[in-house]
């Protein structure tokens, strides 16, 4: 739901109120509030869902089964979580290697030396493996040490200051009832860009620019009437922005939003949200230094928006819990779509998904080449 300018606004299309600053992106009806927006129907959520699905279908050719399976591979890579996407990340690099270089790389993998050549990076919001082990049962020998190693490999945690400026001290209007739904959209852009660039904060201004490209809430005055709408809008923006798919995939990025909203074990309510928003503010500030003065406004506006969301979030812990629950529903939906695609690929190719991924990467095959070999 986009906010309109203040000049000559027509009345609300549902209740007739004089001030109707929002426009439904699907039916273009002017609306005055969250209540009227929800009351006029599910236009916006349907709009963004259709846009995402259309974007995912753009590479799809109706005819032969091979083409359908190749498209399913691409869509699964788009939707899949980290473990599905990880095996496909190096495909283009692999294709460029000579046979001797591929053999040398395989030797590095077999000896374990390859791991020493890559910088270890894990998002700071990822759950500790020990917590999962505790939930599933007694840890096996060595699992606790592995959990500690994984925790140490996570990217450095941004520090939370002792005092955060309260919302009442900011020179800004009172929060809109639609404000909470900005946060999932912002966090999706944050998680996507960090994953895409492996948390490398030296990539300036590219890293904060990617966040803006994916988060319409930070890019302008876009409003959303639900968490579902906010996350579908971010997914749509990823699909049209022209970026390569980040290692997390759509499902993994939505899961990252859930994890940040819920917070890690032992943290106070909303602490991880505050850390993410402070990190965002820092990234935009650093990005501004790499731009000419006349091009800094989008970054400075986004930085101020992060500061406002930070102040609001510290006073709304119950709302953060609700946003996390709603984001989990979206994650389940995206993960279910990925599972259905995985089944389609396995039926068409006659093998488990992980074996197909391994076969493709080891042989340097594209989707269609792998389908042709299997057929």
Short mmCIF file of N, CA and C in Angstrom, two decimals, residues 18 55 70 89 98 147 153 183 191 208 254 264 280 295 297-298 305 320 334 361:
data_model
loop_
_atom_site.label_atom_id
_atom_site.label_comp_id
_atom_site.label_asym_id
_atom_site.label_seq_id
_atom_site.Cartn_x
_atom_site.Cartn_y
_atom_site.Cartn_z
N UNK A 18 -11.87 12.24 4.74
CA UNK A 18 -11.26 13.25 3.86
C UNK A 18 -9.80 12.94 3.54
N UNK A 55 7.38 -13.47 -11.71
CA UNK A 55 8.82 -13.32 -11.87
C UNK A 55 9.52 -14.67 -11.88
N UNK A 70 14.33 -28.18 -15.93
CA UNK A 70 15.36 -27.15 -15.80
C UNK A 70 14.80 -25.93 -15.09
N UNK A 89 26.30 -22.65 -5.69
CA UNK A 89 26.88 -21.32 -5.74
C UNK A 89 28.06 -21.25 -6.69
N UNK A 98 39.80 -25.37 -16.10
CA UNK A 98 40.29 -26.39 -17.02
C UNK A 98 40.22 -27.75 -16.32
N UNK A 147 29.68 -27.30 17.96
CA UNK A 147 28.79 -26.16 18.17
C UNK A 147 29.59 -24.92 18.52
N UNK A 153 32.67 -19.16 14.32
CA UNK A 153 32.77 -18.80 12.91
C UNK A 153 31.75 -17.76 12.49
N UNK A 183 9.02 -3.48 9.30
CA UNK A 183 10.18 -4.16 9.85
C UNK A 183 10.53 -5.47 9.13
N UNK A 191 19.06 -9.16 5.53
CA UNK A 191 19.56 -10.53 5.50
C UNK A 191 19.99 -10.92 4.09
N UNK A 208 25.07 -1.65 1.11
CA UNK A 208 23.85 -0.93 1.48
C UNK A 208 22.94 -0.64 0.29
N UNK A 254 13.66 -15.51 4.49
CA UNK A 254 12.48 -15.33 5.35
C UNK A 254 12.76 -15.92 6.73
N UNK A 264 18.06 -14.57 19.66
CA UNK A 264 18.80 -15.77 20.05
C UNK A 264 18.60 -16.07 21.53
N UNK A 280 22.34 -1.83 10.33
CA UNK A 280 21.87 -1.18 9.11
C UNK A 280 22.25 0.30 9.09
N UNK A 295 24.36 12.39 -4.15
CA UNK A 295 23.77 11.06 -4.27
C UNK A 295 23.55 10.38 -2.91
N UNK A 297 21.35 11.19 -0.43
CA UNK A 297 20.05 11.31 0.23
C UNK A 297 19.35 9.97 0.47
N UNK A 298 19.31 9.04 -0.52
CA UNK A 298 18.63 7.76 -0.25
C UNK A 298 19.23 7.02 0.95
N UNK A 305 15.32 6.23 8.86
CA UNK A 305 14.20 5.28 9.01
C UNK A 305 14.60 4.15 9.96
N UNK A 320 6.75 -7.40 18.20
CA UNK A 320 7.82 -8.17 17.56
C UNK A 320 7.53 -9.66 17.61
N UNK A 334 6.68 -20.74 1.84
CA UNK A 334 7.75 -20.75 0.85
C UNK A 334 8.49 -22.10 0.89
N UNK A 361 27.24 -30.31 -9.74
CA UNK A 361 28.42 -29.51 -9.40
C UNK A 361 29.70 -30.23 -9.78
#
